[in-house]
Short mmCIF file of C-alpha atoms in Angstrom, two decimals:
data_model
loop_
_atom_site.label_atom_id
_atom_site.label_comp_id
_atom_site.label_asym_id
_atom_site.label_seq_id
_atom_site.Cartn_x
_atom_site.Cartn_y
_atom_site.Cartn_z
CA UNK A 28 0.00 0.00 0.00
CA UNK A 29 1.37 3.20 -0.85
CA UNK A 30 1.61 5.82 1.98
CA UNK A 31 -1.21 8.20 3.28
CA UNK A 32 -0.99 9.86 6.37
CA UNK A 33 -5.27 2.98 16.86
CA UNK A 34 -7.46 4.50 18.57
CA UNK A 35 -6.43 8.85 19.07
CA UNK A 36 -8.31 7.78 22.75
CA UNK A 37 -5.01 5.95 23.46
CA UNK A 38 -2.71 7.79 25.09
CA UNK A 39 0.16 5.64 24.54
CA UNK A 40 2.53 6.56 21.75
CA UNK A 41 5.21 4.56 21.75
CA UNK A 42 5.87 2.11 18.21
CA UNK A 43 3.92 -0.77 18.21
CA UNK A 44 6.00 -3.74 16.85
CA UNK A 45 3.57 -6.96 15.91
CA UNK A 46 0.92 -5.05 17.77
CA UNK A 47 3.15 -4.84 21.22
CA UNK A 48 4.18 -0.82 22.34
CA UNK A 49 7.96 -1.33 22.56
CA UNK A 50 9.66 2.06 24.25
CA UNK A 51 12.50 2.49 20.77
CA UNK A 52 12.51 0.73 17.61
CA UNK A 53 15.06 1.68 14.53
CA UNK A 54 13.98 3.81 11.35
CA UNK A 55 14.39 2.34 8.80
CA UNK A 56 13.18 -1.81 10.16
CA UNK A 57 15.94 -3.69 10.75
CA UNK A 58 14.53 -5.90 7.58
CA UNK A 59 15.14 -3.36 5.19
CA UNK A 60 19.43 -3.65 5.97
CA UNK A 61 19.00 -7.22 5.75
CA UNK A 62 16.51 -7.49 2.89
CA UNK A 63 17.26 -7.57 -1.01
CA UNK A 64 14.68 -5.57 -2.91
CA UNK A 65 12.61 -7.41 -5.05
CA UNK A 66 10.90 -6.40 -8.19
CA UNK A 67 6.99 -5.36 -7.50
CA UNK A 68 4.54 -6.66 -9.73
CA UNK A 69 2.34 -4.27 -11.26
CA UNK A 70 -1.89 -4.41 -11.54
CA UNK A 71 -2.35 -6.76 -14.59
CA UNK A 72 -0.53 -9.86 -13.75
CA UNK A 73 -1.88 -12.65 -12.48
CA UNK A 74 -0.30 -13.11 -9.25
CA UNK A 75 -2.09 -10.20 -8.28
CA UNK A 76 -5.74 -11.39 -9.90
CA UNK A 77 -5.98 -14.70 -7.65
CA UNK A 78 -5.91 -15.98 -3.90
CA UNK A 79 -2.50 -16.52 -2.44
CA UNK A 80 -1.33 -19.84 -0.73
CA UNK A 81 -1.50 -20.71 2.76
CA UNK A 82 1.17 -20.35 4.69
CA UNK A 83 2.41 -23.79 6.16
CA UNK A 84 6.27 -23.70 6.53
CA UNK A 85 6.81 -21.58 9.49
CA UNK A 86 10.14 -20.91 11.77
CA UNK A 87 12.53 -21.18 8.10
CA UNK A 88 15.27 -18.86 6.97
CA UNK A 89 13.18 -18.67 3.65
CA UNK A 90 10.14 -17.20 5.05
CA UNK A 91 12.11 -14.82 7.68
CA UNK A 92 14.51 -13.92 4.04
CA UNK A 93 11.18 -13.59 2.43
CA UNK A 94 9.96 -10.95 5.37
CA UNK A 95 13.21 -8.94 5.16
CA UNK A 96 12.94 -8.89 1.04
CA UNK A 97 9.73 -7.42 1.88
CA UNK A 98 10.65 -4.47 4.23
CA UNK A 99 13.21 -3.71 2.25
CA UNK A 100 11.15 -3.55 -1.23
CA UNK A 101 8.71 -1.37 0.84
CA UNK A 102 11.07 1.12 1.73
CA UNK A 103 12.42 1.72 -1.72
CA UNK A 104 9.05 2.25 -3.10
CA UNK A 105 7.98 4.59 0.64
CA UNK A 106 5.32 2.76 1.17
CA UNK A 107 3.36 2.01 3.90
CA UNK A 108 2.62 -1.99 3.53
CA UNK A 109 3.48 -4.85 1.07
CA UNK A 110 1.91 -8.28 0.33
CA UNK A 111 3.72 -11.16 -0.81
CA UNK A 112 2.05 -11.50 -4.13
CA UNK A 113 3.49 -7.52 -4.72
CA UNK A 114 6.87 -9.02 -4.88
CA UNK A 115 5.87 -12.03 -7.37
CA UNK A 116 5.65 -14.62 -4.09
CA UNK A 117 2.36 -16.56 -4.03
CA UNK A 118 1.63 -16.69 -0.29
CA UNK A 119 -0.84 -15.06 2.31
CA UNK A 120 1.80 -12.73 3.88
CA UNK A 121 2.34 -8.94 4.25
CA UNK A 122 4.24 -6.61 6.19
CA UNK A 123 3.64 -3.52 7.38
CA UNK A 124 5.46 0.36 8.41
CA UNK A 125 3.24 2.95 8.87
CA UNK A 126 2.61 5.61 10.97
CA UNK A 127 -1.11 5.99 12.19
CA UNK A 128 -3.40 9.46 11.97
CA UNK A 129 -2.14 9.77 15.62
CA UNK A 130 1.31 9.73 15.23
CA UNK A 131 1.78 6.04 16.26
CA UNK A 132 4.32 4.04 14.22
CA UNK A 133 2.97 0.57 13.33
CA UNK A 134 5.70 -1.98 12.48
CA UNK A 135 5.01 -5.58 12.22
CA UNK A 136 4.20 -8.84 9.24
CA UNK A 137 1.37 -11.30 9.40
CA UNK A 138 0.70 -14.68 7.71
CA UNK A 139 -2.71 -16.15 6.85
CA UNK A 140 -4.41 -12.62 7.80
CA UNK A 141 -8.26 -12.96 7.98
CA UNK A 142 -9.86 -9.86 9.03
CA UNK A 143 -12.94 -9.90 11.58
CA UNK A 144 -16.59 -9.47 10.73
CA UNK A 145 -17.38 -6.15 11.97
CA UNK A 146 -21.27 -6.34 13.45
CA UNK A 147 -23.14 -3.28 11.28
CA UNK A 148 -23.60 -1.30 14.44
CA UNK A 149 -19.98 -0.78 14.92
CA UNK A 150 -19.12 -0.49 11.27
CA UNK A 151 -18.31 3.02 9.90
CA UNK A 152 -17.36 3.35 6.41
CA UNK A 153 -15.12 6.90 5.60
CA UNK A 154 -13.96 7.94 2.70
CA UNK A 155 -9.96 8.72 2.23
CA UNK A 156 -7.58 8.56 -0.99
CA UNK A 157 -5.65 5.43 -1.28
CA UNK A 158 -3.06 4.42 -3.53
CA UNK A 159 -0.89 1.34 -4.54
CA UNK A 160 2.50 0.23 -4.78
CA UNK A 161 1.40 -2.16 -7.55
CA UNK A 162 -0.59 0.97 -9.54
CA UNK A 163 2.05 3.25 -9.30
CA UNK A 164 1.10 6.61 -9.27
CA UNK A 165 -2.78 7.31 -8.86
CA UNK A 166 -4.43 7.81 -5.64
CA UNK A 167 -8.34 6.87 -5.33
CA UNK A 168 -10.98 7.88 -2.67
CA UNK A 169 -12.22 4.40 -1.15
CA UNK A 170 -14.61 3.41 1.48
CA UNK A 171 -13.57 1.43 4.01
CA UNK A 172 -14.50 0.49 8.04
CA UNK A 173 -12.05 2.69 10.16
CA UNK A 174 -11.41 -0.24 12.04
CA UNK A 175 -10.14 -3.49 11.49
CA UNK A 176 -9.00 -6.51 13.26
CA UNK A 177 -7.13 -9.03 11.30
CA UNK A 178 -5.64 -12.49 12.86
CA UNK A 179 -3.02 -14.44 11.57
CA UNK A 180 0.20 -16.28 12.49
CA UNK A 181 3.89 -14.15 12.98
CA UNK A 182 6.80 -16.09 11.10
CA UNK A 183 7.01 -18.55 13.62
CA UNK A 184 3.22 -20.04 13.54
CA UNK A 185 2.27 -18.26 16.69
CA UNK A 186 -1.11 -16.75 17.18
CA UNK A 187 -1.53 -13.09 15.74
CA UNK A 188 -4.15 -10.69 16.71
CA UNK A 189 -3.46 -6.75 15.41
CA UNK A 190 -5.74 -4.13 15.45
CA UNK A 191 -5.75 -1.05 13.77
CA UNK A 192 -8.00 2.11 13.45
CA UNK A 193 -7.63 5.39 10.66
CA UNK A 194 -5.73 4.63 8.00
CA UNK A 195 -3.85 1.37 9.60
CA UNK A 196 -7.38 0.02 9.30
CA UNK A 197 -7.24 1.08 6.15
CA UNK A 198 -4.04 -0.39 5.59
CA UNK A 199 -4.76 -3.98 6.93
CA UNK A 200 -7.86 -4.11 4.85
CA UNK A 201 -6.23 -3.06 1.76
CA UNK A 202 -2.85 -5.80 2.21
CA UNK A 203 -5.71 -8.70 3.11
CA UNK A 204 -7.42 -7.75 -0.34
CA UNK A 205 -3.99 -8.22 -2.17
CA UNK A 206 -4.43 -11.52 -0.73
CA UNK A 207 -7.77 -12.39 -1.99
CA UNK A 208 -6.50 -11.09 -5.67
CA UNK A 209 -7.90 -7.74 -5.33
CA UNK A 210 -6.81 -4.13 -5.73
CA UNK A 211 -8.21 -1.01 -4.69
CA UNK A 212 -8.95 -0.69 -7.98
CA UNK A 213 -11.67 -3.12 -7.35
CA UNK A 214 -13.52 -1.07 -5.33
CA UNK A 215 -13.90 1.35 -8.06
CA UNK A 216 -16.67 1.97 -10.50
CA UNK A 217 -15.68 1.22 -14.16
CA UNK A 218 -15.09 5.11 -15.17
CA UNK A 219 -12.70 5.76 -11.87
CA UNK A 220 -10.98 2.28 -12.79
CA UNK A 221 -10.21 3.43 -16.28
CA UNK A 222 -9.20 6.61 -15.01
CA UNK A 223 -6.24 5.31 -12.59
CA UNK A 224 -4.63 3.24 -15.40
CA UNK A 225 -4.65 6.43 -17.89
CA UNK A 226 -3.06 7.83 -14.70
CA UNK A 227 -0.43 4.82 -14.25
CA UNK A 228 0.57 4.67 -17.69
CA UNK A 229 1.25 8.31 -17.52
CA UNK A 230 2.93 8.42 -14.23
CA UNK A 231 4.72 4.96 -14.04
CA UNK A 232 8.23 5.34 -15.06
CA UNK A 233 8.20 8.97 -12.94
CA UNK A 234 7.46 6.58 -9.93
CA UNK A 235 9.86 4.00 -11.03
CA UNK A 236 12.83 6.67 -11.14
CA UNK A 237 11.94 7.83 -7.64
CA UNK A 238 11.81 3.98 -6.89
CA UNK A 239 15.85 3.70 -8.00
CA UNK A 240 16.90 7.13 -6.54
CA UNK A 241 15.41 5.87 -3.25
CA UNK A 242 16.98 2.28 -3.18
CA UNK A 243 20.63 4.11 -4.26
CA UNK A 244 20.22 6.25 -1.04
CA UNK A 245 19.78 2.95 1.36
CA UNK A 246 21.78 1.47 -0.45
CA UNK A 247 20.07 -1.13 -2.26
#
């Protein structure tokens, strides 16, 4: 997910890492020194059209590789989350570094992600521009809860609950589509959808530059 700028009732504002407040945590992730940066598929191939694989190998230097890959690929591109299937990896993964409308940083990856039911009385749909690292360029209002609880499994099978509120909401909804094979762009009527690829096509290699400049100043 591209980025956009928990509760603002919380008074606690220290970085959550897999959901836990931990009092320091390093900018950039640790992941993205370790991580290789991958190439990110873009909206129109079919690792992004269909439903990602389970997740059954846990505790392996593959998947925690995989993880790092995947922190670093989202720095290059500033972004605020990344699935597996944007870095041409069929699994239910994604990873996340965001900082939330209330200043909280969000840092964390989840496998197998399925996001709660929200009853209708609790459900509040707003309206807020979102954007992709896999439709580089436009940004698109979207409805969306403003809260979401997904569960999964962390890299080493155990139980995962995170919860997020704003635009992490926003966030874990969006990386759980990718998942299912969907875009934002799938939330769109036929007219906006047209109109964010004319915007891609003409904003693509602009976003692909910054891309490169970005991974030559970490490094990458």
């Amino acid at each position: 997910m591209a980025v956009h700028f928990d509760d603002g009732a919380s008074q606690d504002r220290r970085v959550r890492v897999q959901g836990v407040p931990v009092d320091s945590y390093p900018a950039p992730a640790p992941g993205v020194a370790r991580g290789t940066v991958r190439r990110i598929t873009v909206v129109g191939e079919d690792i992004l059209s269909r439903r990602c694989r389970e997740v059954t190998q846990f505790g392996t230097p593959e998947l925690s590789r995989l993880i790092d890959d995947m922190f670093a690929t989202n720095a290059i591109a500033d972004g605020a989350a990344i699935a597996a299937n944007q870095v041409d990896v069929d699994l239910q993964l994604f990873v996340w570094d965001i900082t939330d409308d209330w200043g909280v940083r969000h840092v964390g990856h989840i496998a197998n992600p399925v996001l709660d039911e929200l009853p209708a009385a609790r459900r509040v749909l707003v309206e807020e521009s979102e954007g992709c690292l896999s439709v580089p360029g436009p940004y698109k209002v979207v409805a969306r809860p403003d809260h979401a609880v997904v569960r999964g499994q962390d890299k080493d099978g155990n139980p995962l609950v995170i919860e997020g509120r704003g635009y992490f909401a926003r966030c874990l909804q969006h990386e759980t589509d990718h998942l299912h094979g969907r875009t934002y762009l799938d939330r769109l009527a036929r007219r906006e959808r047209k109109e964010a690829l004319r915007e891609m096509e003409e904003r693509r290699h602009t976003v692909f530059a910054r891309r490169t400049a970005r991974a030559a100043e970490l490094g990458k």
